[in-house]
Short mmCIF file of C-alpha atoms in Angstrom, two decimals:
data_model
loop_
_atom_site.label_atom_id
_atom_site.label_comp_id
_atom_site.label_asym_id
_atom_site.label_seq_id
_atom_site.Cartn_x
_atom_site.Cartn_y
_atom_site.Cartn_z
CA UNK A 1 0.00 0.00 0.00
CA UNK A 2 1.02 3.57 0.68
CA UNK A 3 3.77 2.58 3.10
CA UNK A 4 5.40 0.26 0.58
CA UNK A 5 5.25 2.91 -2.14
CA UNK A 6 6.86 5.57 0.05
CA UNK A 7 9.44 3.09 1.29
CA UNK A 8 10.34 2.32 -2.33
CA UNK A 9 10.89 6.03 -2.85
CA UNK A 10 13.59 6.07 -0.17
CA UNK A 11 11.74 6.88 3.05
CA UNK A 12 12.42 5.22 6.40
CA UNK A 13 9.04 4.25 7.86
CA UNK A 14 7.71 3.89 11.39
CA UNK A 15 4.11 2.74 11.07
CA UNK A 16 0.92 3.28 13.07
CA UNK A 17 -1.74 1.44 11.10
CA UNK A 18 -5.33 2.21 12.12
CA UNK A 19 -7.28 -0.46 10.25
CA UNK A 20 -7.36 -4.09 11.30
CA UNK A 21 -9.48 -7.22 10.66
CA UNK A 22 -11.25 -6.78 13.98
CA UNK A 23 -11.78 -4.25 16.79
CA UNK A 24 -9.13 -5.99 18.86
CA UNK A 25 -6.73 -7.22 16.20
CA UNK A 26 -3.83 -8.86 18.05
CA UNK A 27 -1.62 -8.67 14.95
CA UNK A 28 -1.88 -4.87 15.02
CA UNK A 29 -1.30 -3.54 18.56
CA UNK A 30 -2.16 0.05 17.58
CA UNK A 31 -5.51 -0.96 16.06
CA UNK A 32 -6.39 -2.82 19.27
CA UNK A 33 -5.99 0.30 21.42
CA UNK A 34 -8.90 2.45 22.53
CA UNK A 35 -9.41 5.82 20.86
CA UNK A 36 -7.85 7.72 23.77
CA UNK A 37 -4.86 5.39 23.79
CA UNK A 38 -4.38 5.89 20.05
CA UNK A 39 -4.45 9.66 20.53
CA UNK A 40 -1.83 9.34 23.28
CA UNK A 41 0.42 7.33 20.95
CA UNK A 42 0.05 9.96 18.22
CA UNK A 43 0.91 12.65 20.76
CA UNK A 44 4.04 10.74 21.72
CA UNK A 45 4.99 10.32 18.06
CA UNK A 46 4.53 14.01 17.35
CA UNK A 47 6.51 15.16 20.38
CA UNK A 48 9.26 12.58 19.92
CA UNK A 49 9.71 12.50 16.16
CA UNK A 50 8.03 15.56 14.63
CA UNK A 51 8.31 18.44 17.10
CA UNK A 52 10.04 20.83 14.69
CA UNK A 53 8.91 23.66 12.37
CA UNK A 54 10.31 21.67 9.44
CA UNK A 55 7.99 18.71 10.06
CA UNK A 56 5.11 17.95 7.71
CA UNK A 57 2.33 15.80 9.17
CA UNK A 58 -0.10 14.25 6.70
CA UNK A 59 -3.37 12.77 7.97
CA UNK A 60 -5.58 10.63 5.72
CA UNK A 61 -9.29 10.08 6.57
CA UNK A 62 -9.59 8.91 10.20
CA UNK A 63 -5.84 9.41 10.57
CA UNK A 64 -6.51 13.14 10.24
CA UNK A 65 -9.15 12.90 12.97
CA UNK A 66 -6.67 11.24 15.34
CA UNK A 67 -4.02 13.84 14.58
CA UNK A 68 -6.51 16.67 15.12
CA UNK A 69 -7.41 15.32 18.57
CA UNK A 70 -3.74 14.80 19.44
CA UNK A 71 -2.90 18.39 18.54
CA UNK A 72 -6.01 19.67 20.33
CA UNK A 73 -4.92 18.00 23.56
CA UNK A 74 -1.30 19.07 23.14
CA UNK A 75 -2.42 22.66 22.64
CA UNK A 76 0.17 23.37 19.97
CA UNK A 77 2.20 21.89 17.12
CA UNK A 78 5.21 23.65 15.57
CA UNK A 79 5.16 21.85 12.22
CA UNK A 80 2.84 21.87 9.22
CA UNK A 81 -0.17 19.65 8.55
CA UNK A 82 -1.92 18.41 5.43
CA UNK A 83 -5.23 16.56 5.81
CA UNK A 84 -6.43 14.35 2.95
CA UNK A 85 -10.19 13.53 2.95
CA UNK A 86 -10.31 14.29 6.68
CA UNK A 87 -12.94 13.01 9.08
CA UNK A 88 -13.85 16.07 11.16
CA UNK A 89 -16.89 14.90 13.12
CA UNK A 90 -20.25 13.15 13.07
CA UNK A 91 -21.97 12.92 9.67
CA UNK A 92 -24.91 11.12 8.05
CA UNK A 93 -23.92 9.09 5.00
CA UNK A 94 -26.48 7.25 2.85
CA UNK A 95 -28.97 7.16 5.71
CA UNK A 96 -26.44 6.07 8.34
CA UNK A 97 -24.96 8.15 11.15
CA UNK A 98 -21.19 7.98 11.47
CA UNK A 99 -20.13 9.40 14.82
CA UNK A 100 -16.43 9.08 15.69
CA UNK A 101 -15.32 9.13 19.34
CA UNK A 102 -15.26 12.52 21.10
CA UNK A 103 -16.62 14.33 18.05
CA UNK A 104 -18.26 16.87 20.36
CA UNK A 105 -14.91 17.89 21.85
CA UNK A 106 -13.38 18.64 18.46
CA UNK A 107 -16.52 20.42 17.26
CA UNK A 108 -16.62 22.62 20.37
CA UNK A 109 -12.93 23.49 20.06
CA UNK A 110 -13.41 24.55 16.46
CA UNK A 111 -16.58 26.53 17.14
CA UNK A 112 -15.18 28.41 20.14
CA UNK A 113 -11.83 28.83 18.35
CA UNK A 114 -9.81 27.11 21.04
CA UNK A 115 -8.28 24.71 18.52
CA UNK A 116 -4.54 25.49 18.12
CA UNK A 117 -3.69 27.93 15.32
CA UNK A 118 -1.48 25.52 13.39
CA UNK A 119 -0.46 25.57 9.73
CA UNK A 120 -3.02 23.30 8.07
CA UNK A 121 -4.07 22.62 4.49
CA UNK A 122 -6.98 20.38 3.54
CA UNK A 123 -7.41 18.42 0.30
CA UNK A 124 -10.86 16.88 -0.21
CA UNK A 125 -13.20 15.70 -2.95
CA UNK A 126 -16.43 17.57 -3.71
CA UNK A 127 -18.39 14.29 -3.45
CA UNK A 128 -16.87 13.16 -0.15
CA UNK A 129 -19.84 12.16 2.04
CA UNK A 130 -17.67 12.26 5.17
CA UNK A 131 -16.57 15.85 4.64
CA UNK A 132 -18.10 18.63 6.75
CA UNK A 133 -17.62 21.90 4.82
CA UNK A 134 -19.03 24.10 7.58
CA UNK A 135 -16.65 22.61 10.15
CA UNK A 136 -13.74 22.83 7.72
CA UNK A 137 -14.61 26.47 7.00
CA UNK A 138 -14.52 27.35 10.69
CA UNK A 139 -11.31 25.38 11.13
CA UNK A 140 -9.66 27.29 8.28
CA UNK A 141 -10.52 30.56 10.03
CA UNK A 142 -8.50 29.42 13.05
CA UNK A 143 -5.59 27.78 11.28
CA UNK A 144 -3.16 29.09 8.69
CA UNK A 145 -3.60 27.43 5.31
CA UNK A 146 -6.23 26.66 2.72
CA UNK A 147 -8.86 24.11 1.75
CA UNK A 148 -8.62 22.64 -1.75
CA UNK A 149 -11.80 20.96 -3.05
CA UNK A 150 -11.38 18.64 -6.03
CA UNK A 151 -14.41 18.39 -8.34
CA UNK A 152 -16.11 15.00 -8.73
CA UNK A 153 -13.82 13.22 -6.25
CA UNK A 154 -15.14 11.14 -3.35
CA UNK A 155 -13.62 10.08 -0.05
CA UNK A 156 -11.03 7.89 -1.75
CA UNK A 157 -8.99 10.37 -3.72
CA UNK A 158 -7.76 9.26 -7.13
CA UNK A 159 -3.98 8.98 -7.27
CA UNK A 160 -3.86 11.66 -9.98
CA UNK A 161 -5.52 14.05 -7.50
CA UNK A 162 -2.48 13.88 -5.25
CA UNK A 163 -0.64 15.97 -7.83
CA UNK A 164 -2.91 18.85 -6.77
CA UNK A 165 -0.99 19.03 -3.49
CA UNK A 166 2.10 20.16 -5.36
CA UNK A 167 1.66 23.86 -4.63
CA UNK A 168 0.65 23.18 -1.01
CA UNK A 169 3.64 20.94 -0.36
CA UNK A 170 6.04 23.18 -2.24
CA UNK A 171 5.49 26.11 0.08
CA UNK A 172 5.26 23.97 3.21
CA UNK A 173 8.38 21.82 2.98
CA UNK A 174 11.37 21.04 0.81
CA UNK A 175 10.07 17.48 0.38
CA UNK A 176 7.29 17.24 -2.23
CA UNK A 177 6.10 13.87 -1.04
CA UNK A 178 2.50 14.28 -2.17
CA UNK A 179 3.18 16.01 -5.47
CA UNK A 180 3.88 12.79 -7.36
CA UNK A 181 1.83 9.85 -8.57
CA UNK A 182 1.50 7.37 -5.70
CA UNK A 183 -0.14 4.71 -7.90
CA UNK A 184 -3.58 4.82 -6.33
CA UNK A 185 -2.49 3.84 -2.84
CA UNK A 186 -4.24 6.67 -0.99
CA UNK A 187 -7.53 4.83 -0.50
CA UNK A 188 -6.74 3.76 3.06
CA UNK A 189 -7.05 5.13 6.57
CA UNK A 190 -3.60 5.03 8.06
CA UNK A 191 -1.57 6.80 10.68
CA UNK A 192 1.94 6.31 9.44
CA UNK A 193 5.05 8.05 10.68
CA UNK A 194 7.97 8.21 8.30
CA UNK A 195 11.29 9.97 8.28
CA UNK A 196 13.46 11.17 5.45
CA UNK A 197 17.09 12.02 6.00
CA UNK A 198 18.61 14.49 3.56
CA UNK A 199 21.70 16.53 4.24
CA UNK A 200 21.73 15.59 7.90
CA UNK A 201 18.23 16.87 8.64
CA UNK A 202 15.09 14.81 9.21
CA UNK A 203 11.64 15.33 7.74
CA UNK A 204 8.79 13.68 9.63
CA UNK A 205 5.44 12.87 8.07
CA UNK A 206 2.41 11.18 9.60
CA UNK A 207 -0.22 9.58 7.41
#
């Protein structure tokens, strides 16, 4: 998947995979943790591996939701963030209610503008049923960045769409990780920490 593709491109990976065959998948310790425990792990990862202005943290789908809660509880993050098809709260999709854990806490923080004023860009499809444009609009008023909406794209962004992040990534970091064709591997929900060493400096990315 995405991890293998990025690894093939020369990145050293430390993974935090969200999805698993079951709610308590013993083969994936991170997936077996509770929501709060997962957020604590993400907080540890951010503070240990990505606590630098040069860091770029990328959150995909529910991975973005976990990162948002981690940063909310930390109260700050010095790096830059890019959310792809982010889950930002409770939403009705095709007659079903999808309500992620502690959605009220994130919603309240965004509405009362207590969410940290981080550098954040959002890339999302216009047909993404999980996307909450009103919440994203309020979030963009707090954070520094922009929201890019891709016409006729759903929750699983087409690999060609990733090229649209070129301008975002170019001004955020020297590493244009998401500006190239990733061969359609973005259709997953993953929290993946990877490091790239160039010229003695490290670039940290969380997906």
